[in-house]
């Protein structure tokens, strides 16, 4: 099994470049199925989730040309096949976007139920509610989702989401782009990647308005044309490096970011006694003195992101006092706490709240990456611990962080990546 060996105790110094946003990229690749032309996507993150999605659409018949490491051209004009490779689809959460894209393109879809990191139940009822409101007949049977638009084309509809859901908002937006008439999504999620997906679709000829607010209006069009689009920087990747510097100490300039997307993370860091200097498209994070405790509740954007919860909880393990972290999005996102305890962390979880008593130091230990963000948190813990931390199941980390270890090593971290020569295909079992 591939693993990282982290020799802790090194502060981080230097500059790091942030890659394109994973959760935007994983929606754009399936959405490219609807484009009648060549869709050129720049700033594509090089992570295993995007590889997996490209291999899924390429199995459907898409022609994919890699122009440079972060630019791809996707041409789906010759795709006539709805039969996606189910073994791959099952492993990735974002395969649910194929339902919206296939319904938009072909008027029918057959996909597996998506996989996903296990943070409790992860239903897709709101996605289905949206498709049904647009006139699709949807059946979930034996782990598969069968969807068919009555009359071969979806119709615009007014859809109120019962839960603020990133995936449902984006999936319905994708499906609505080529529906007949106007779709209105109310109680929509407002994450930066939702705005990015809308901008991507609009650059190919769609008519999506209001993304970034809680009401999105989509006027259906007959066709999407080819075009070029550059993905926004990854808010969570940037936040993860900010938290790593907060925990390990040092001074790092984080480049290629949109400071506005990081406001709530920066605000929490300042409360914790960390210096955060915002520049136009970069942020400098500096931590010399002790960390102060704070309280955090994760919420949909613009609240504090759930995808930063394991990283901030790990940094708070070193704070001078007691912090309360409450998870407001997922039922169960604290599996990693047991791993941190192996390193000497003092955390008690009660329901959705973790009570974290700061300790002077953690000690290196063998730990597992329970999922993508929990895996990043284990690496942060290892950077700060005394001795060597061995992180297993690192495929979870590699599905969402481009060159995580390389970027940290260039900042001064002491990390050895141990590749298992017998490890079969580097395909993780679950997606985020
Ligand atoms: N929910 C429902 N019904 C639905 C959809 C969601 O009840 O039909 C509930 C969920 O159970 C959860 C809440 O609504 O309690 C929010 O779920 P959401 O749909 O927003 O999550 P998602 O779209 O499945 C995306 C990201 C996650 C991120 C969440 C929240 C992707 C591929 N995944 O998941 O990212 O945690 O939004 O921001 O975009 C990660 O990147 O590490 C990651 C897990």
CSV table of C-alpha atoms and ligand atoms in Angstrom, one decimal:
chain,number,residue,atom,x,y,z
A,1,UNK,CA,0.0,0.0,0.0
A,2,UNK,CA,1.3,3.5,-0.9
A,3,UNK,CA,2.2,5.6,2.2
A,4,UNK,CA,3.8,8.8,3.3
A,5,UNK,CA,6.5,8.9,6.0
A,6,UNK,CA,6.5,12.3,7.6
A,7,UNK,CA,9.3,13.4,9.9
A,8,UNK,CA,7.7,16.1,11.9
A,9,UNK,CA,8.9,19.3,13.4
A,10,UNK,CA,9.9,21.4,10.3
A,11,UNK,CA,8.3,24.8,9.9
A,12,UNK,CA,7.1,25.7,6.4
A,13,UNK,CA,8.6,28.5,4.3
A,14,UNK,CA,8.3,29.6,0.7
A,15,UNK,CA,5.6,29.8,-2.0
A,16,UNK,CA,3.0,27.4,-3.2
A,17,UNK,CA,0.9,27.5,-6.4
A,18,UNK,CA,-2.8,26.5,-6.0
A,19,UNK,CA,-4.3,24.2,-8.7
A,20,UNK,CA,-7.7,24.3,-10.3
A,21,UNK,CA,-10.8,23.6,-8.2
A,22,UNK,CA,-11.5,19.9,-7.9
A,23,UNK,CA,-15.2,20.3,-7.2
A,24,UNK,CA,-15.6,22.5,-10.3
A,25,UNK,CA,-13.6,20.2,-12.6
A,26,UNK,CA,-15.5,17.1,-11.6
A,27,UNK,CA,-18.8,18.8,-12.8
A,28,UNK,CA,-17.3,20.3,-16.0
A,29,UNK,CA,-15.9,17.0,-17.3
A,30,UNK,CA,-19.4,15.3,-17.3
A,31,UNK,CA,-21.0,18.6,-18.5
A,32,UNK,CA,-18.7,18.6,-21.6
A,33,UNK,CA,-20.8,15.6,-22.8
A,34,UNK,CA,-23.4,18.2,-23.8
A,35,UNK,CA,-21.1,20.4,-25.8
A,36,UNK,CA,-21.4,20.2,-29.6
A,37,UNK,CA,-17.8,21.2,-30.3
A,38,UNK,CA,-14.4,21.1,-28.7
A,39,UNK,CA,-14.4,22.1,-25.1
A,40,UNK,CA,-11.0,23.3,-24.0
A,41,UNK,CA,-10.5,23.4,-20.2
A,42,UNK,CA,-7.5,25.1,-18.7
A,43,UNK,CA,-6.3,24.9,-15.1
A,44,UNK,CA,-7.5,21.3,-14.8
A,45,UNK,CA,-6.2,19.8,-11.6
A,46,UNK,CA,-4.0,16.7,-12.0
A,47,UNK,CA,-5.7,14.5,-9.5
A,48,UNK,CA,-7.1,11.0,-9.7
A,49,UNK,CA,-10.8,12.1,-9.6
A,50,UNK,CA,-10.4,14.1,-12.8
A,51,UNK,CA,-8.5,11.2,-14.4
A,52,UNK,CA,-11.2,8.8,-13.5
A,53,UNK,CA,-14.0,11.1,-14.9
A,54,UNK,CA,-12.0,11.6,-18.1
A,55,UNK,CA,-11.6,7.8,-18.4
A,56,UNK,CA,-15.3,7.4,-17.9
A,57,UNK,CA,-16.3,9.8,-20.7
A,58,UNK,CA,-13.6,8.5,-22.9
A,59,UNK,CA,-15.1,5.0,-22.5
A,60,UNK,CA,-18.3,6.6,-23.7
A,61,UNK,CA,-16.6,7.7,-26.9
A,62,UNK,CA,-15.3,11.2,-26.0
A,63,UNK,CA,-12.0,12.2,-27.7
A,64,UNK,CA,-9.6,13.7,-25.1
A,65,UNK,CA,-6.5,15.5,-26.0
A,66,UNK,CA,-4.0,16.6,-23.3
A,67,UNK,CA,-2.5,19.8,-24.5
A,68,UNK,CA,-0.3,20.4,-21.5
A,69,UNK,CA,-0.5,19.0,-18.0
A,70,UNK,CA,-3.3,21.3,-17.0
A,71,UNK,CA,-5.1,21.8,-20.3
A,72,UNK,CA,-7.4,19.3,-22.0
A,73,UNK,CA,-9.6,19.4,-25.0
A,74,UNK,CA,-12.7,17.3,-24.8
A,75,UNK,CA,-14.7,16.5,-27.9
A,76,UNK,CA,-17.9,14.6,-27.2
A,77,UNK,CA,-19.5,15.0,-30.7
A,78,UNK,CA,-19.2,11.4,-31.5
A,79,UNK,CA,-20.5,10.1,-28.2
A,80,UNK,CA,-23.7,8.2,-28.8
A,81,UNK,CA,-23.4,5.7,-26.0
A,82,UNK,CA,-25.1,5.9,-22.6
A,83,UNK,CA,-23.5,2.8,-21.3
A,84,UNK,CA,-20.8,4.2,-18.9
A,85,UNK,CA,-18.3,1.8,-17.3
A,86,UNK,CA,-20.1,1.1,-14.0
A,87,UNK,CA,-17.1,-0.2,-12.0
A,88,UNK,CA,-15.5,3.2,-12.4
A,89,UNK,CA,-18.7,5.2,-11.9
A,90,UNK,CA,-19.3,3.4,-8.6
A,91,UNK,CA,-16.0,4.6,-7.2
A,92,UNK,CA,-16.5,8.3,-7.7
A,93,UNK,CA,-19.0,10.6,-6.1
A,94,UNK,CA,-19.2,13.1,-8.9
A,95,UNK,CA,-20.4,10.5,-11.4
A,96,UNK,CA,-23.8,11.7,-10.4
A,97,UNK,CA,-23.3,14.7,-12.8
A,98,UNK,CA,-23.5,12.2,-15.6
A,99,UNK,CA,-27.2,11.8,-14.8
A,100,UNK,CA,-27.8,15.5,-15.6
A,101,UNK,CA,-25.5,15.6,-18.5
A,102,UNK,CA,-26.8,12.5,-20.2
A,103,UNK,CA,-30.4,13.5,-19.6
A,104,UNK,CA,-29.6,16.9,-21.2
A,105,UNK,CA,-27.8,15.3,-24.1
A,106,UNK,CA,-29.7,12.1,-24.8
A,107,UNK,CA,-32.9,12.5,-22.9
A,108,UNK,CA,-32.0,9.3,-20.9
A,109,UNK,CA,-29.3,8.1,-18.5
A,110,UNK,CA,-28.3,4.9,-16.8
A,111,UNK,CA,-25.7,5.3,-14.1
A,112,UNK,CA,-24.7,3.6,-10.9
A,113,UNK,CA,-25.5,5.2,-7.5
A,114,UNK,CA,-22.4,7.3,-6.8
A,115,UNK,CA,-19.8,6.2,-4.2
A,116,UNK,CA,-18.5,8.7,-1.7
A,117,UNK,CA,-16.5,9.1,1.4
A,118,UNK,CA,-18.4,7.7,4.3
A,119,UNK,CA,-19.6,10.6,6.4
A,120,UNK,CA,-23.0,9.1,7.1
A,121,UNK,CA,-25.8,8.7,4.6
A,122,UNK,CA,-25.3,10.6,1.3
A,123,UNK,CA,-28.6,10.6,-0.5
A,124,UNK,CA,-29.3,12.0,-3.9
A,125,UNK,CA,-33.0,12.5,-3.4
A,126,UNK,CA,-32.7,16.3,-4.2
A,127,UNK,CA,-31.0,15.6,-7.5
A,128,UNK,CA,-33.8,13.1,-8.4
A,129,UNK,CA,-36.5,15.6,-7.2
A,130,UNK,CA,-35.1,18.1,-9.7
A,131,UNK,CA,-35.0,15.7,-12.6
A,132,UNK,CA,-38.5,14.5,-11.9
A,133,UNK,CA,-39.8,18.1,-11.7
A,134,UNK,CA,-38.3,18.6,-15.2
A,135,UNK,CA,-40.3,15.7,-16.5
A,136,UNK,CA,-37.9,12.7,-16.1
A,137,UNK,CA,-39.0,9.3,-15.0
A,138,UNK,CA,-36.3,8.2,-12.5
A,139,UNK,CA,-36.0,4.8,-11.0
A,140,UNK,CA,-33.3,3.6,-8.5
A,141,UNK,CA,-33.0,-0.2,-8.7
A,142,UNK,CA,-30.2,-2.5,-7.5
A,143,UNK,CA,-27.7,0.3,-7.2
A,144,UNK,CA,-28.5,1.8,-10.6
A,145,UNK,CA,-30.2,5.0,-11.5
A,146,UNK,CA,-32.4,4.8,-14.6
A,147,UNK,CA,-33.7,8.2,-15.9
A,148,UNK,CA,-35.7,9.0,-19.0
A,149,UNK,CA,-37.1,12.4,-20.1
A,150,UNK,CA,-40.7,12.1,-21.2
A,151,UNK,CA,-40.9,13.0,-24.9
A,152,UNK,CA,-37.0,12.8,-25.1
A,153,UNK,CA,-36.3,16.3,-23.7
A,154,UNK,CA,-36.5,17.8,-20.2
A,155,UNK,CA,-38.8,20.7,-19.6
A,156,UNK,CA,-37.9,23.7,-17.4
A,157,UNK,CA,-39.5,23.7,-14.0
A,158,UNK,CA,-39.4,25.6,-10.6
A,159,UNK,CA,-37.5,23.5,-8.1
A,160,UNK,CA,-37.2,24.2,-4.4
A,161,UNK,CA,-34.3,22.3,-2.8
A,162,UNK,CA,-35.3,21.0,0.7
A,163,UNK,CA,-31.6,20.9,1.6
A,164,UNK,CA,-28.9,23.3,0.4
A,165,UNK,CA,-27.0,20.8,-1.8
A,166,UNK,CA,-23.9,21.6,-3.9
A,167,UNK,CA,-24.3,18.4,-6.0
A,168,UNK,CA,-28.1,18.8,-6.6
A,169,UNK,CA,-27.7,22.5,-7.5
A,170,UNK,CA,-25.0,21.7,-10.1
A,171,UNK,CA,-26.7,18.6,-11.4
A,172,UNK,CA,-30.0,20.3,-12.0
A,173,UNK,CA,-28.2,23.3,-13.5
A,174,UNK,CA,-26.5,20.9,-16.0
A,175,UNK,CA,-29.7,19.1,-16.8
A,176,UNK,CA,-31.6,22.4,-17.3
A,177,UNK,CA,-29.2,24.0,-19.7
A,178,UNK,CA,-30.6,22.2,-22.7
A,179,UNK,CA,-34.2,21.7,-21.3
A,180,UNK,CA,-37.1,23.3,-23.0
A,181,UNK,CA,-38.0,26.6,-21.3
A,182,UNK,CA,-36.9,28.1,-18.0
A,183,UNK,CA,-35.8,26.3,-14.8
A,184,UNK,CA,-35.6,28.1,-11.5
A,185,UNK,CA,-33.7,26.5,-8.7
A,186,UNK,CA,-34.6,27.9,-5.3
A,187,UNK,CA,-32.6,27.4,-2.0
A,188,UNK,CA,-29.6,26.8,-4.3
A,189,UNK,CA,-26.1,26.3,-2.9
A,190,UNK,CA,-23.8,29.3,-3.5
A,191,UNK,CA,-20.2,27.8,-3.4
A,192,UNK,CA,-17.6,29.3,-5.7
A,193,UNK,CA,-17.6,26.2,-7.9
A,194,UNK,CA,-21.3,26.7,-8.6
A,195,UNK,CA,-20.6,30.1,-10.0
A,196,UNK,CA,-17.6,28.6,-11.9
A,197,UNK,CA,-19.8,25.8,-13.5
A,198,UNK,CA,-22.4,28.5,-14.5
A,199,UNK,CA,-19.6,30.6,-16.1
A,200,UNK,CA,-18.3,27.5,-17.9
A,201,UNK,CA,-21.7,26.6,-19.3
A,202,UNK,CA,-22.4,30.2,-20.3
A,203,UNK,CA,-19.1,30.4,-22.1
A,204,UNK,CA,-20.3,27.4,-24.2
A,205,UNK,CA,-23.6,29.2,-25.0
A,206,UNK,CA,-25.8,28.4,-22.0
A,207,UNK,CA,-28.0,31.0,-20.3
A,208,UNK,CA,-27.6,30.6,-16.6
A,209,UNK,CA,-28.3,33.5,-14.3
A,210,UNK,CA,-28.0,34.1,-10.6
A,211,UNK,CA,-25.4,31.5,-9.7
A,212,UNK,CA,-23.8,32.5,-6.4
A,213,UNK,CA,-27.2,33.5,-5.0
A,214,UNK,CA,-29.9,31.2,-3.7
A,215,UNK,CA,-32.0,31.5,-6.8
A,216,UNK,CA,-30.6,30.3,-10.1
A,217,UNK,CA,-32.5,30.7,-13.4
A,218,UNK,CA,-31.6,28.7,-16.4
A,219,UNK,CA,-33.1,29.4,-19.8
A,220,UNK,CA,-32.8,26.3,-21.9
A,221,UNK,CA,-30.9,26.5,-25.2
A,222,UNK,CA,-31.0,24.2,-28.2
A,223,UNK,CA,-27.2,23.7,-28.4
A,224,UNK,CA,-23.9,24.3,-26.6
A,225,UNK,CA,-21.0,25.2,-28.7
A,226,UNK,CA,-17.3,24.6,-28.2
A,227,UNK,CA,-15.1,27.1,-26.3
A,228,UNK,CA,-12.2,27.6,-23.9
A,229,UNK,CA,-12.6,28.0,-20.1
A,230,UNK,CA,-10.1,28.2,-17.2
A,231,UNK,CA,-11.2,26.7,-13.9
A,232,UNK,CA,-11.0,28.9,-10.7
A,233,UNK,CA,-8.4,28.1,-8.0
A,234,UNK,CA,-9.2,25.5,-5.4
A,235,UNK,CA,-10.5,27.2,-2.3
A,236,UNK,CA,-10.0,24.1,-0.2
A,237,UNK,CA,-6.6,23.3,-1.4
A,238,UNK,CA,-5.5,26.9,-0.5
A,239,UNK,CA,-7.2,26.6,2.9
A,240,UNK,CA,-5.4,23.3,3.5
A,241,UNK,CA,-2.0,25.0,3.0
A,242,UNK,CA,-3.1,27.9,5.2
A,243,UNK,CA,-4.0,25.5,8.0
A,244,UNK,CA,-0.8,23.6,7.5
A,245,UNK,CA,1.2,26.8,8.1
A,246,UNK,CA,-0.9,27.7,11.1
A,247,UNK,CA,-0.3,24.3,12.6
A,248,UNK,CA,3.4,23.8,11.7
A,249,UNK,CA,4.5,27.5,11.9
A,250,UNK,CA,6.5,29.4,9.4
A,251,UNK,CA,5.6,31.8,6.6
A,252,UNK,CA,4.2,30.8,3.2
A,253,UNK,CA,2.9,32.8,0.3
A,254,UNK,CA,0.0,30.9,-1.3
A,255,UNK,CA,-0.3,32.0,-5.0
A,256,UNK,CA,-3.1,31.8,-7.6
A,257,UNK,CA,-6.1,32.2,-5.2
A,258,UNK,CA,-9.2,34.3,-5.0
A,259,UNK,CA,-8.9,35.9,-1.5
A,260,UNK,CA,-12.7,36.5,-1.3
A,261,UNK,CA,-13.3,32.7,-1.4
A,262,UNK,CA,-11.0,32.3,1.6
A,263,UNK,CA,-12.5,35.0,3.8
A,264,UNK,CA,-14.0,32.8,6.4
A,265,UNK,CA,-10.9,30.6,6.7
A,266,UNK,CA,-8.7,33.7,7.0
A,267,UNK,CA,-11.0,35.1,9.7
A,268,UNK,CA,-10.7,31.9,11.8
A,269,UNK,CA,-7.0,31.9,11.4
A,270,UNK,CA,-6.7,35.5,12.6
A,271,UNK,CA,-8.9,34.5,15.7
A,272,UNK,CA,-6.3,31.7,16.2
A,273,UNK,CA,-3.4,34.2,16.3
A,274,UNK,CA,-2.2,33.6,12.8
A,275,UNK,CA,-1.1,36.5,10.5
A,276,UNK,CA,-2.9,36.5,7.2
A,277,UNK,CA,-2.0,39.1,4.6
A,278,UNK,CA,-4.3,39.3,1.6
A,279,UNK,CA,-2.8,40.4,-1.8
A,280,UNK,CA,-4.6,40.6,-5.1
A,281,UNK,CA,-4.3,36.9,-6.0
A,282,UNK,CA,-2.2,35.5,-3.2
A,283,UNK,CA,-2.3,35.3,0.6
A,284,UNK,CA,0.7,35.3,3.0
A,285,UNK,CA,0.2,33.2,6.1
A,286,UNK,CA,2.6,33.6,9.0
A,287,UNK,CA,2.6,32.0,12.4
A,288,UNK,CA,5.3,32.6,15.0
A,289,UNK,CA,3.6,32.7,18.4
A,290,UNK,CA,1.2,30.2,20.1
A,291,UNK,CA,-2.1,29.2,18.6
A,292,UNK,CA,-5.3,30.4,20.3
A,293,UNK,CA,-8.4,28.2,20.6
A,294,UNK,CA,-11.6,29.1,18.7
A,295,UNK,CA,-15.0,27.8,17.9
A,296,UNK,CA,-16.1,26.8,14.4
A,297,UNK,CA,-19.4,25.6,12.9
A,298,UNK,CA,-19.3,24.3,9.3
A,299,UNK,CA,-22.1,25.6,7.0
A,300,UNK,CA,-22.8,25.9,3.3
A,301,UNK,CA,-20.9,28.8,1.6
A,302,UNK,CA,-20.3,31.5,2.7
A,303,UNK,CA,-20.0,29.7,6.0
A,304,UNK,CA,-16.9,27.8,7.1
A,305,UNK,CA,-16.5,24.9,4.7
A,306,UNK,CA,-17.1,21.3,5.9
A,307,UNK,CA,-14.2,20.3,3.6
A,308,UNK,CA,-11.8,22.3,6.0
A,309,UNK,CA,-13.2,20.8,9.2
A,310,UNK,CA,-10.6,18.0,9.7
A,311,UNK,CA,-7.8,20.4,8.9
A,312,UNK,CA,-8.8,23.1,11.3
A,313,UNK,CA,-9.6,20.5,14.0
A,314,UNK,CA,-6.1,19.2,13.6
A,315,UNK,CA,-4.5,22.7,13.9
A,316,UNK,CA,-6.7,23.3,17.0
A,317,UNK,CA,-5.1,20.3,18.7
A,318,UNK,CA,-2.1,22.5,19.3
A,319,UNK,CA,-4.0,25.6,20.5
A,320,UNK,CA,-3.6,26.9,24.0
A,321,UNK,CA,-7.0,25.9,25.4
A,322,UNK,CA,-10.4,24.4,24.5
A,323,UNK,CA,-12.0,24.6,21.0
A,324,UNK,CA,-15.5,23.5,19.9
A,325,UNK,CA,-15.9,22.4,16.3
A,326,UNK,CA,-19.5,21.7,15.1
A,327,UNK,CA,-20.2,19.9,11.8
A,328,UNK,CA,-23.2,21.5,10.2
A,329,UNK,CA,-23.3,19.7,6.9
A,330,UNK,CA,-22.5,15.9,7.2
A,331,UNK,CA,-23.9,13.5,9.8
A,332,UNK,CA,-20.6,11.8,10.6
A,333,UNK,CA,-17.3,13.4,9.6
A,334,UNK,CA,-15.2,12.6,12.6
A,335,UNK,CA,-13.8,9.2,11.8
A,336,UNK,CA,-10.4,10.7,11.6
A,337,UNK,CA,-10.5,11.7,15.3
A,338,UNK,CA,-9.5,8.2,16.3
A,339,UNK,CA,-6.4,8.5,14.2
A,340,UNK,CA,-5.5,11.8,15.8
A,341,UNK,CA,-5.9,10.2,19.2
A,342,UNK,CA,-3.3,7.6,18.3
A,343,UNK,CA,-0.9,10.6,18.0
A,344,UNK,CA,-1.9,11.9,21.4
A,345,UNK,CA,-4.7,14.4,20.5
A,346,UNK,CA,-7.2,15.1,23.2
A,347,UNK,CA,-10.6,15.3,21.4
A,348,UNK,CA,-14.0,14.1,22.5
A,349,UNK,CA,-16.9,13.9,20.0
A,350,UNK,CA,-20.5,14.2,21.0
A,351,UNK,CA,-23.0,14.1,18.2
A,352,UNK,CA,-21.9,16.7,15.7
A,353,UNK,CA,-19.5,18.5,18.0
A,354,UNK,CA,-15.9,17.9,18.7
A,355,UNK,CA,-14.4,19.3,21.9
A,356,UNK,CA,-10.7,19.8,21.4
A,357,UNK,CA,-8.3,20.3,24.3
A,358,UNK,CA,-5.0,21.6,23.0
A,359,UNK,CA,-1.9,19.6,23.9
A,360,UNK,CA,1.7,20.8,23.8
A,361,UNK,CA,2.6,18.2,21.1
A,362,UNK,CA,1.6,15.2,19.1
A,363,UNK,CA,3.7,12.1,18.6
A,364,UNK,CA,4.3,10.4,15.3
A,365,UNK,CA,2.3,7.1,14.8
A,366,UNK,CA,0.9,4.9,12.0
A,367,UNK,CA,-2.4,6.4,11.0
A,368,UNK,CA,-4.9,6.0,8.1
A,369,UNK,CA,-6.3,8.6,5.7
A,370,UNK,CA,-10.0,7.9,6.3
A,371,UNK,CA,-11.0,10.1,3.3
A,372,UNK,CA,-9.6,13.0,1.3
A,373,UNK,CA,-9.8,15.8,3.8
A,374,UNK,CA,-9.1,13.6,6.8
A,375,UNK,CA,-6.0,12.4,4.9
A,376,UNK,CA,-4.8,16.0,4.5
A,377,UNK,CA,-5.4,16.5,8.2
A,378,UNK,CA,-3.2,13.4,9.0
A,379,UNK,CA,-0.4,14.9,6.9
A,380,UNK,CA,-0.8,18.3,8.8
A,381,UNK,CA,-0.7,16.4,12.1
A,382,UNK,CA,2.4,14.6,10.9
A,383,UNK,CA,4.1,17.8,9.9
A,384,UNK,CA,3.8,19.0,13.5
A,385,UNK,CA,4.4,15.8,15.5
A,386,UNK,CA,7.5,14.6,17.2
A,387,UNK,CA,9.0,11.7,15.3
A,388,UNK,CA,7.7,9.9,12.2
A,389,UNK,CA,4.1,9.6,11.2
A,390,UNK,CA,3.2,7.0,8.7
A,391,UNK,CA,0.0,7.8,6.7
A,392,UNK,CA,-1.7,4.9,4.9
A,393,UNK,CA,-4.5,4.9,2.3
A,394,UNK,CA,-3.0,7.9,0.7
A,395,UNK,CA,-4.9,7.2,-2.5
A,396,UNK,CA,-7.7,9.2,-0.9
A,397,UNK,CA,-5.5,12.2,-0.7
A,398,UNK,CA,-4.3,11.9,-4.2
A,399,UNK,CA,-7.8,11.9,-5.6
A,400,UNK,CA,-8.2,15.6,-4.6
A,401,UNK,CA,-4.8,17.2,-4.0
A,402,UNK,CA,-2.4,17.8,-6.9
A,403,UNK,CA,1.1,16.9,-5.9
A,404,UNK,CA,0.4,17.4,-2.2
A,405,UNK,CA,3.7,15.9,-1.0
A,406,UNK,CA,5.8,17.6,-3.7
A,407,UNK,CA,4.3,21.0,-2.8
A,408,UNK,CA,4.9,20.5,0.9
A,409,UNK,CA,8.4,19.2,0.4
A,410,UNK,CA,9.2,22.4,-1.5
A,411,UNK,CA,8.0,24.3,1.5
A,412,UNK,CA,10.5,22.4,3.7
A,413,UNK,CA,8.5,19.4,4.9
A,414,UNK,CA,10.4,16.2,5.4
A,415,UNK,CA,8.2,13.6,3.6
A,416,UNK,CA,9.1,10.4,1.9
A,417,UNK,CA,6.6,8.8,-0.4
A,418,UNK,CA,6.7,5.0,-0.4
A,419,UNK,CA,5.1,3.5,-3.5
A,420,UNK,CA,4.1,-0.1,-3.3
A,421,UNK,CA,5.3,-1.8,-6.4
A,422,UNK,CA,2.6,-4.5,-6.1
A,423,UNK,CA,-0.3,-2.0,-5.8
A,424,UNK,CA,-2.6,-2.7,-8.7
A,425,UNK,CA,-4.4,0.2,-10.4
A,426,UNK,CA,-4.2,3.5,-8.4
A,427,UNK,CA,-8.0,3.7,-8.2
A,428,UNK,CA,-9.5,4.6,-4.9
A,429,UNK,CA,-12.6,2.7,-3.7
A,430,UNK,CA,-14.7,5.7,-2.8
A,431,UNK,CA,-15.1,9.2,-4.0
A,432,UNK,CA,-15.8,12.5,-2.4
B,1,LIG,N1,-28.2,16.0,0.8
B,1,LIG,C1,-29.5,15.4,0.8
B,1,LIG,N2,-30.0,15.0,-0.4
B,1,LIG,C2,-29.4,15.2,-1.6
B,1,LIG,C3,-28.1,15.8,-1.6
B,1,LIG,C4,-27.5,16.2,-0.4
B,1,LIG,O1,-30.0,15.2,1.9
B,1,LIG,O2,-30.0,14.9,-2.6
B,1,LIG,C5,-27.6,16.4,2.1
B,1,LIG,C6,-26.3,15.6,2.3
B,1,LIG,O3,-26.5,14.4,3.0
B,1,LIG,C7,-25.5,16.6,3.2
B,1,LIG,C8,-26.0,18.0,2.6
B,1,LIG,O4,-27.2,17.7,1.9
B,1,LIG,O5,-26.0,16.5,4.5
B,1,LIG,C9,-25.0,18.6,1.7
B,1,LIG,O6,-24.6,17.7,0.7
B,1,LIG,P1,-24.1,18.2,-0.8
B,1,LIG,O7,-25.1,17.7,-1.8
B,1,LIG,O8,-23.9,19.7,-0.7
B,1,LIG,O9,-22.8,17.4,-1.0
B,1,LIG,P2,-22.2,16.8,-2.3
B,1,LIG,O10,-22.6,17.6,-3.5
B,1,LIG,O11,-22.4,15.3,-2.3
B,1,LIG,C10,-20.1,18.2,-2.4
B,1,LIG,C11,-18.6,18.0,-2.4
B,1,LIG,C12,-18.1,17.6,-1.1
B,1,LIG,C13,-18.5,18.7,0.0
B,1,LIG,C14,-20.0,18.9,-0.1
B,1,LIG,C15,-20.5,20.1,0.8
B,1,LIG,C16,-18.2,17.2,-4.7
B,1,LIG,C17,-17.9,16.1,-5.6
B,1,LIG,N3,-18.3,16.9,-3.4
B,1,LIG,O12,-20.6,17.0,-2.1
B,1,LIG,O13,-16.7,17.6,-1.2
B,1,LIG,O14,-18.2,18.2,1.3
B,1,LIG,O15,-20.4,19.3,-1.5
B,1,LIG,O16,-19.8,21.3,0.5
B,1,LIG,O17,-18.4,18.3,-5.1
B,1,LIG,C18,-14.5,17.1,-0.6
B,1,LIG,O18,-14.2,17.7,-1.6
B,1,LIG,O19,-13.7,16.6,0.3
B,1,LIG,C19,-15.9,16.8,-0.5
B,1,LIG,C20,-16.4,15.8,0.3
